[in-house]
Coordinates of C-alpha atoms in Angstrom, one line a residue:
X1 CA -9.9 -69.0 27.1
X2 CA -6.9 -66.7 26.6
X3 CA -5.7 -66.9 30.3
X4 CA -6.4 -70.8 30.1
X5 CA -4.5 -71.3 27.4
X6 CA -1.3 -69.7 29.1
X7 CA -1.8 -71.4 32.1
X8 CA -0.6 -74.6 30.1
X9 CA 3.4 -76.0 30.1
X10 CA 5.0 -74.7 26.6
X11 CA 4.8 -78.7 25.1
X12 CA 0.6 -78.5 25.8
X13 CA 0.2 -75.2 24.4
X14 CA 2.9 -76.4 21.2
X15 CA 0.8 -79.2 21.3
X16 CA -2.7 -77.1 21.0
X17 CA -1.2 -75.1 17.9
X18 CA -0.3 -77.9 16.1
X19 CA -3.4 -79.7 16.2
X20 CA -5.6 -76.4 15.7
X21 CA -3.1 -75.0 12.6
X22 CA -3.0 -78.8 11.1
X23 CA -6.1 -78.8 11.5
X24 CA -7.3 -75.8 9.6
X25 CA -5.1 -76.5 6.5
X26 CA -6.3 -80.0 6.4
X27 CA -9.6 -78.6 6.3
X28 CA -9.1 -76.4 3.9
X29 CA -7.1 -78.4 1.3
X30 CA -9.5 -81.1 1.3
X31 CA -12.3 -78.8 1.2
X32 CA -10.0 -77.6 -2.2
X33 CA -9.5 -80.9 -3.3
X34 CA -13.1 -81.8 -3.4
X35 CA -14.4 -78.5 -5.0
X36 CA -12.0 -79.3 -8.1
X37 CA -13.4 -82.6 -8.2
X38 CA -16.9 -81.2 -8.2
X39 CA -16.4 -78.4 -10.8
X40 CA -14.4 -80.4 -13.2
X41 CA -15.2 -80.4 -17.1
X42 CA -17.2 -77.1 -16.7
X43 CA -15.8 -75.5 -19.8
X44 CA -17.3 -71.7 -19.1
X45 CA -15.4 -72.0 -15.0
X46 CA -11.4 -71.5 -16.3
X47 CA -11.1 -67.9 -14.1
X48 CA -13.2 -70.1 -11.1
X49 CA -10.6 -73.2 -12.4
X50 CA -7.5 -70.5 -12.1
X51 CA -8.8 -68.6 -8.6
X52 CA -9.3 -71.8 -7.2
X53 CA -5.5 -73.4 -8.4
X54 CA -3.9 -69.8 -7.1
X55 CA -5.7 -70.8 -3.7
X56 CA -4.2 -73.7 -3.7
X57 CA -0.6 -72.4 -4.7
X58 CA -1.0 -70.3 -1.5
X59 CA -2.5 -73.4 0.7
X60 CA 0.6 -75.3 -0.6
X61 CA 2.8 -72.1 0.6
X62 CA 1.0 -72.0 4.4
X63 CA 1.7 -76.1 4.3
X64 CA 5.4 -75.6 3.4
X65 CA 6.2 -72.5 5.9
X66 CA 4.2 -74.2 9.1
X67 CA 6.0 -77.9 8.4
X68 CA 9.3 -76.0 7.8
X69 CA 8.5 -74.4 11.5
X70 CA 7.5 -77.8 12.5
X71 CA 10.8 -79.1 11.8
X72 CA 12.9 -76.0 13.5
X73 CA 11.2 -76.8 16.6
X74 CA 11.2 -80.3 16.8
X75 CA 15.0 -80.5 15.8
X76 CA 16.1 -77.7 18.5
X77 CA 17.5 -74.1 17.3
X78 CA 21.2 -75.4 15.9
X79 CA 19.3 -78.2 13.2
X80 CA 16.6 -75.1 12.6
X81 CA 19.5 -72.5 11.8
X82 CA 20.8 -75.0 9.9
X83 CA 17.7 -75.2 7.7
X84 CA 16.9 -71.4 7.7
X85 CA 20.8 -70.8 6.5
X86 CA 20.2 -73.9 3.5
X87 CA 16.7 -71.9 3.0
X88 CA 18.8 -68.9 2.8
X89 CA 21.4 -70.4 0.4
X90 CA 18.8 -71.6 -2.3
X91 CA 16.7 -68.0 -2.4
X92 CA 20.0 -66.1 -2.5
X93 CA 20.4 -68.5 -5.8
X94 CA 17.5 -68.1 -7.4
X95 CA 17.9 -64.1 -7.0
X96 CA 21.3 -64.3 -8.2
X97 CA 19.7 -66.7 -11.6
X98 CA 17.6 -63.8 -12.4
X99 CA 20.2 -61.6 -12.1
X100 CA 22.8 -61.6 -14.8
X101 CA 26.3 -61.8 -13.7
X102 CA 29.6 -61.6 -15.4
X103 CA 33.2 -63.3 -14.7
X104 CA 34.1 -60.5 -13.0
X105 CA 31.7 -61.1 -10.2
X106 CA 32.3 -64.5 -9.9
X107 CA 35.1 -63.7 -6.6
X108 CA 32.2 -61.7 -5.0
X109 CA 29.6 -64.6 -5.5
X110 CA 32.1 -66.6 -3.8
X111 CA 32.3 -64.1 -0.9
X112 CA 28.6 -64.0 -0.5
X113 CA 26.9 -67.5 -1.1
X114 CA 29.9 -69.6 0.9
X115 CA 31.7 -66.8 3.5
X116 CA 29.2 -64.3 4.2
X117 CA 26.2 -66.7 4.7
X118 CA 28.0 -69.2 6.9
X119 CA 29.0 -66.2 8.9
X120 CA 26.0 -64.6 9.3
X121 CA 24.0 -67.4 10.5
X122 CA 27.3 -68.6 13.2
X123 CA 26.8 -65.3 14.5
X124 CA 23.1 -66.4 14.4
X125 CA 24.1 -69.6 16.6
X126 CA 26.3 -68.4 18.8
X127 CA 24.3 -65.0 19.7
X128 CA 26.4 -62.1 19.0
X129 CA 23.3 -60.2 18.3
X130 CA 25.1 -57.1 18.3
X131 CA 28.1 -58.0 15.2
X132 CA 24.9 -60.2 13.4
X133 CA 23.2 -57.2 13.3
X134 CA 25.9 -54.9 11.4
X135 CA 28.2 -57.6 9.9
X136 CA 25.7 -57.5 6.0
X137 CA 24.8 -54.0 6.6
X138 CA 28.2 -52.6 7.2
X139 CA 30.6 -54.9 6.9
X140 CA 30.0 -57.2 3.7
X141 CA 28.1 -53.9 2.1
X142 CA 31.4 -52.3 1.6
X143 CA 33.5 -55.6 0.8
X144 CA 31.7 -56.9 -2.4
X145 CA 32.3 -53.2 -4.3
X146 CA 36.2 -54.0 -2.9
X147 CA 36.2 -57.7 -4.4
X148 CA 34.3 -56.8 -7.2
X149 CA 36.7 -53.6 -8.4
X150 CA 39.7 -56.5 -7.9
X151 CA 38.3 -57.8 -11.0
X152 CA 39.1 -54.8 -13.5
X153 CA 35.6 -55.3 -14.7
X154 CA 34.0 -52.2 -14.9
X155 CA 31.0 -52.1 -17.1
X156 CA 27.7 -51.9 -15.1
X157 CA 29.9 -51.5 -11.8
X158 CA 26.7 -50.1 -9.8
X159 CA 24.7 -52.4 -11.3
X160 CA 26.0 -55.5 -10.8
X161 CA 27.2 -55.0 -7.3
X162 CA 23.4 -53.1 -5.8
X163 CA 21.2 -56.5 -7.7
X164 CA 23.8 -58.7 -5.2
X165 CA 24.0 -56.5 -1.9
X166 CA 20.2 -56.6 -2.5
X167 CA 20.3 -60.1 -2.7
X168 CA 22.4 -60.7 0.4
X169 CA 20.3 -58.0 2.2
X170 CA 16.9 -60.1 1.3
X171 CA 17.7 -63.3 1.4
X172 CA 20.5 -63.9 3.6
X173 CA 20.0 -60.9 6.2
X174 CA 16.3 -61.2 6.4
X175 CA 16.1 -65.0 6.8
X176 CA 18.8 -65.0 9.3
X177 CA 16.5 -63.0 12.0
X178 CA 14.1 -66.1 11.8
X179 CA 15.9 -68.7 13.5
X180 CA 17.6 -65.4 15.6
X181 CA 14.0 -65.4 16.8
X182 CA 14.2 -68.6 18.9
X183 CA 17.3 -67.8 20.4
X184 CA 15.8 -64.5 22.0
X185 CA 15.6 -64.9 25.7
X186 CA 12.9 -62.7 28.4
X187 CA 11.9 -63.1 32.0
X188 CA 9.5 -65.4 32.4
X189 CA 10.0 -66.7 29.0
X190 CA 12.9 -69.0 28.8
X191 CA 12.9 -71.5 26.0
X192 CA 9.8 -70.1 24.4
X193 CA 11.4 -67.9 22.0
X194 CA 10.0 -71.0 18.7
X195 CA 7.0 -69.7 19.7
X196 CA 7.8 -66.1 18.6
X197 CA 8.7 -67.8 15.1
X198 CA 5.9 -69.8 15.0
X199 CA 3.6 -66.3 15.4
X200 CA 5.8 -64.5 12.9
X201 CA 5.3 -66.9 10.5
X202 CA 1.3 -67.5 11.2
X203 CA 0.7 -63.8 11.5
X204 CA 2.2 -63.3 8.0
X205 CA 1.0 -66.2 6.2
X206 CA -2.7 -65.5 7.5
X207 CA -2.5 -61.6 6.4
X208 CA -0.9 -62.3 2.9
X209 CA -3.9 -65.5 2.6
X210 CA -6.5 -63.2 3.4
X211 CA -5.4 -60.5 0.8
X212 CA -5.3 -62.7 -1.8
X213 CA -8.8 -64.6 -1.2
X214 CA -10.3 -60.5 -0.4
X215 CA -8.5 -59.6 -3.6
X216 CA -10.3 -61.8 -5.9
X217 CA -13.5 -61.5 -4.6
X218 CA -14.1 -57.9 -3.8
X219 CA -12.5 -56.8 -7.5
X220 CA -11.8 -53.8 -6.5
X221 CA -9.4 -51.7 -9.3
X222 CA -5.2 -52.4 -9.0
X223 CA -4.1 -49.0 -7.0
X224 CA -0.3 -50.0 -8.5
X225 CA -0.9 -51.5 -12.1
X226 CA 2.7 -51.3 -13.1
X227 CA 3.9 -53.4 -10.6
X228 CA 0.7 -55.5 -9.5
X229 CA -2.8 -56.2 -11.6
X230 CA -4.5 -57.0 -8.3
X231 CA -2.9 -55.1 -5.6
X232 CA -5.4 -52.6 -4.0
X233 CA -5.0 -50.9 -0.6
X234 CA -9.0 -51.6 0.7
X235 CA -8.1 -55.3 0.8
X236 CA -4.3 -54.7 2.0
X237 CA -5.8 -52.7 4.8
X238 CA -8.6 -55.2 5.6
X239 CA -5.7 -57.8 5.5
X240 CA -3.9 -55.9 8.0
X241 CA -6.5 -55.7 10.4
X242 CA -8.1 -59.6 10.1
X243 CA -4.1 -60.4 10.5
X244 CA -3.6 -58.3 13.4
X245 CA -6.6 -60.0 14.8
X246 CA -4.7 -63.4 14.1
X247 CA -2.3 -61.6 16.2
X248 CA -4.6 -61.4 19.4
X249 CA -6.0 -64.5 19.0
X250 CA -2.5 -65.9 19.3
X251 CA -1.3 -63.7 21.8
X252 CA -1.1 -66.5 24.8
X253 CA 1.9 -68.1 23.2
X254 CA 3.9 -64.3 23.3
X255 CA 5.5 -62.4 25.8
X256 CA 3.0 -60.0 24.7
X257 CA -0.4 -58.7 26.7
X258 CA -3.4 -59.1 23.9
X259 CA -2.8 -55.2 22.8
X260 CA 0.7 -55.0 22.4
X261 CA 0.5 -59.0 20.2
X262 CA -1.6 -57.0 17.8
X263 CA 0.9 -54.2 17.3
X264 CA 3.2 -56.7 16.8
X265 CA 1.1 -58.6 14.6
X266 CA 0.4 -55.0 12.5
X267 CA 4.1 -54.5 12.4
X268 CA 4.9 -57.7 11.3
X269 CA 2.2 -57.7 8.4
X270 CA 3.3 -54.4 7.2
X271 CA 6.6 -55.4 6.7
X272 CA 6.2 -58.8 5.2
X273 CA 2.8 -57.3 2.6
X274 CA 5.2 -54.3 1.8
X275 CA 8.1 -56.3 1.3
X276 CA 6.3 -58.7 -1.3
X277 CA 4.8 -55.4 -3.2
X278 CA 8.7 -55.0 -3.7
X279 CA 9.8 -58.4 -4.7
X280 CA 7.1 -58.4 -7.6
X281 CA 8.1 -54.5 -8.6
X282 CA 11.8 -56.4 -8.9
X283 CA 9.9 -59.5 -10.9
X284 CA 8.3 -57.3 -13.0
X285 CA 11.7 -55.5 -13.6
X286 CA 13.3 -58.9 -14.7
X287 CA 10.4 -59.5 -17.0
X288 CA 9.2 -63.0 -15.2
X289 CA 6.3 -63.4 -13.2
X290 CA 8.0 -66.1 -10.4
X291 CA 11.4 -66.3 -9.0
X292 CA 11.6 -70.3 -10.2
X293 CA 12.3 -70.9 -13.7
X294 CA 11.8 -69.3 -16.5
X295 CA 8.4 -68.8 -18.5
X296 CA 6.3 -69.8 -15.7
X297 CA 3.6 -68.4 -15.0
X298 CA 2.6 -67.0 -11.6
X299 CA -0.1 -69.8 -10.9
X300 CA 2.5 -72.8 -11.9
X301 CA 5.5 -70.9 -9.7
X302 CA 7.3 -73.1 -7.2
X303 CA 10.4 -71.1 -6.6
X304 CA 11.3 -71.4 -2.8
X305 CA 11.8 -66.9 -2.7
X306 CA 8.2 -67.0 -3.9
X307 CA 7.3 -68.6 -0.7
X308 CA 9.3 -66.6 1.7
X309 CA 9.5 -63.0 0.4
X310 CA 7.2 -61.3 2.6
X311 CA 8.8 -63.4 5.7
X312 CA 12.3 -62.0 4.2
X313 CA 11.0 -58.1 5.0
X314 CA 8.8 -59.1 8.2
X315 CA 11.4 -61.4 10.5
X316 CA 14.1 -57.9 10.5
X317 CA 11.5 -55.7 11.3
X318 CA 9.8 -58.2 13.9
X319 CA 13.0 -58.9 15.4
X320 CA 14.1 -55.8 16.2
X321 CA 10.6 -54.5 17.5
X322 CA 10.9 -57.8 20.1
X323 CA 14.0 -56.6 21.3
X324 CA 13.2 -52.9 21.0
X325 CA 10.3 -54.2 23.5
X326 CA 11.8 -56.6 25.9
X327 CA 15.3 -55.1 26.0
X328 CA 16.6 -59.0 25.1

């Protein structure tokens, strides 16, 4: 099956994951839909009522990252950098909203959400892998303190400059290696590199899907409680492993052989579980429980970081490994 499957051109085998990951989610949110028709009105089913809603949330999430993919590939790499940098530019400003700011960081905002992102992700499009690599971590790390200090404002210096070089570093940074992805080049492999994204995002979305649903229904107790209620590391582990099987199972549409896609696939969950463990320790700083607005709850949360933190953390990590690998 596995050798059958690469034996077809890149626009059959696009064509096969479409269909098949469609597929599945169509399946599985009607299959949704019609269980909340069927248990409606039962009065004693609210945590049944409130698992099934958060299952939803997350189907809603897979929906929004794989037709956000979609797009990318359909439109070519420049209209998918484009999205990923207007992505990038919305999650950077809902991590700023829940971080307060004063008039003396306004010049530094300005630095970040309309010189450093625009740069970043034209180094993104015009492949100077090696300056988009070290231009946030080096470069703009040590010019927002400089901007900042040009204020006179002093109070809560540290403060106030770390909660925005953390935001630039998750949400502009990390984002930026997705659509970097496509643009990735190997022998044998031209013009393949959407796939890469595509098994990022798929990889990810399937491990942090399956801890959730292994979560609520093996109740094990929270091994962090102050920063998650349901977190345990028996179904992070068992999420690592069915994801990393994802991983092989998807391994025709990599530069990968079926051993190294899961090692990939386990790097790539790692990062992405791990990273979301640290955006809810940084909710649960803030006091909220969703990076959207205010006094919603996790269940109702539609805030656009809520959907891509754990891709945030994974697409550096995964990014780097590919090239580590291939030498692109």
């Amino acid at each position: 099956m596995n050798r059958f499957l690469r034996s077809l051109t890149a626009t059959e085998q696009v064509a096969a994951l479409f269909i098949i990951v469609f597929g599945i989610l169509t399946i599985a949110s009607v299959t949704a839909f019609l269980l909340s028709l069927r248990q409606r009105g039962a009065a004693r089913d609210e945590r049944w009522h409130a698992e099934l809603k958060n299952f939803r949330r997350l189907l809603s999430t897979s929906w929004f990252m794989v037709v956000v993919f979609w797009i990318g590939w359909a439109a070519g790499p420049a209209v998918a950098n484009i999205l990923f940098a207007l992505i990038s530019f919305f999650a950077l400003r809902e991590f700023i909203t829940l971080s307060p700011t004063r008039r003396g960081d306004h010049r530094s905002l300005v630095l970040a959400f309309f010189i450093v992102l625009p740069i970043q992700f034209w180094l993104v499009a015009t492949r100077h892998f090696d300056l988009f690599t070290v231009f946030i971590p080096v470069y703009v790390f040590l010019a927002i303190p400089v901007v900042s200090a040009f204020s006179g404002d002093t109070q809560r210096f540290l403060e106030r400059n770390a909660k925005l070089q953390w935001g630039i570093v998750v949400c502009v940074y990390g984002l930026s290696h997705v659509p970097a992805l496509m643009l990735l080049e190997f022998r044998d492999y031209e013009g393949k590199g959407a796939f890469l994204v595509f098994f990022l995002v798929l990889v990810v979305q399937a491990c942090m899907l399956l801890q959730h649903l292994l979560t609520r229904h093996l109740e094990r107790k929270a091994s962090i409680p102050a920063i998650s209620s349901s977190f345990n590391w028996y179904s992070w582990l068992l999420g690592m492993v069915l994801g990393s099987f994802v991983g092989a199972v998807l391994s025709f549409i990599t530069p990968f052989r079926t051993w190294q896609a899961v090692i990939m696939a386990f790097v790539a969950c790692v990062a992405g579980s791990m990273g979301h463990l640290v955006m809810k320790a940084l909710k649960r700083d803030r006091g909220v429980t969703a990076w959207g607005q205010r006094g919603i709850s996790v269940t109702g949360a539609n805030g656009l970081l809520d959907r891509v933190d754990a891709l945030c953390f994974a697409a550096p990590i995964f990014f780097h490994s590919v090239r580590w690998y291939s030498g692109a």
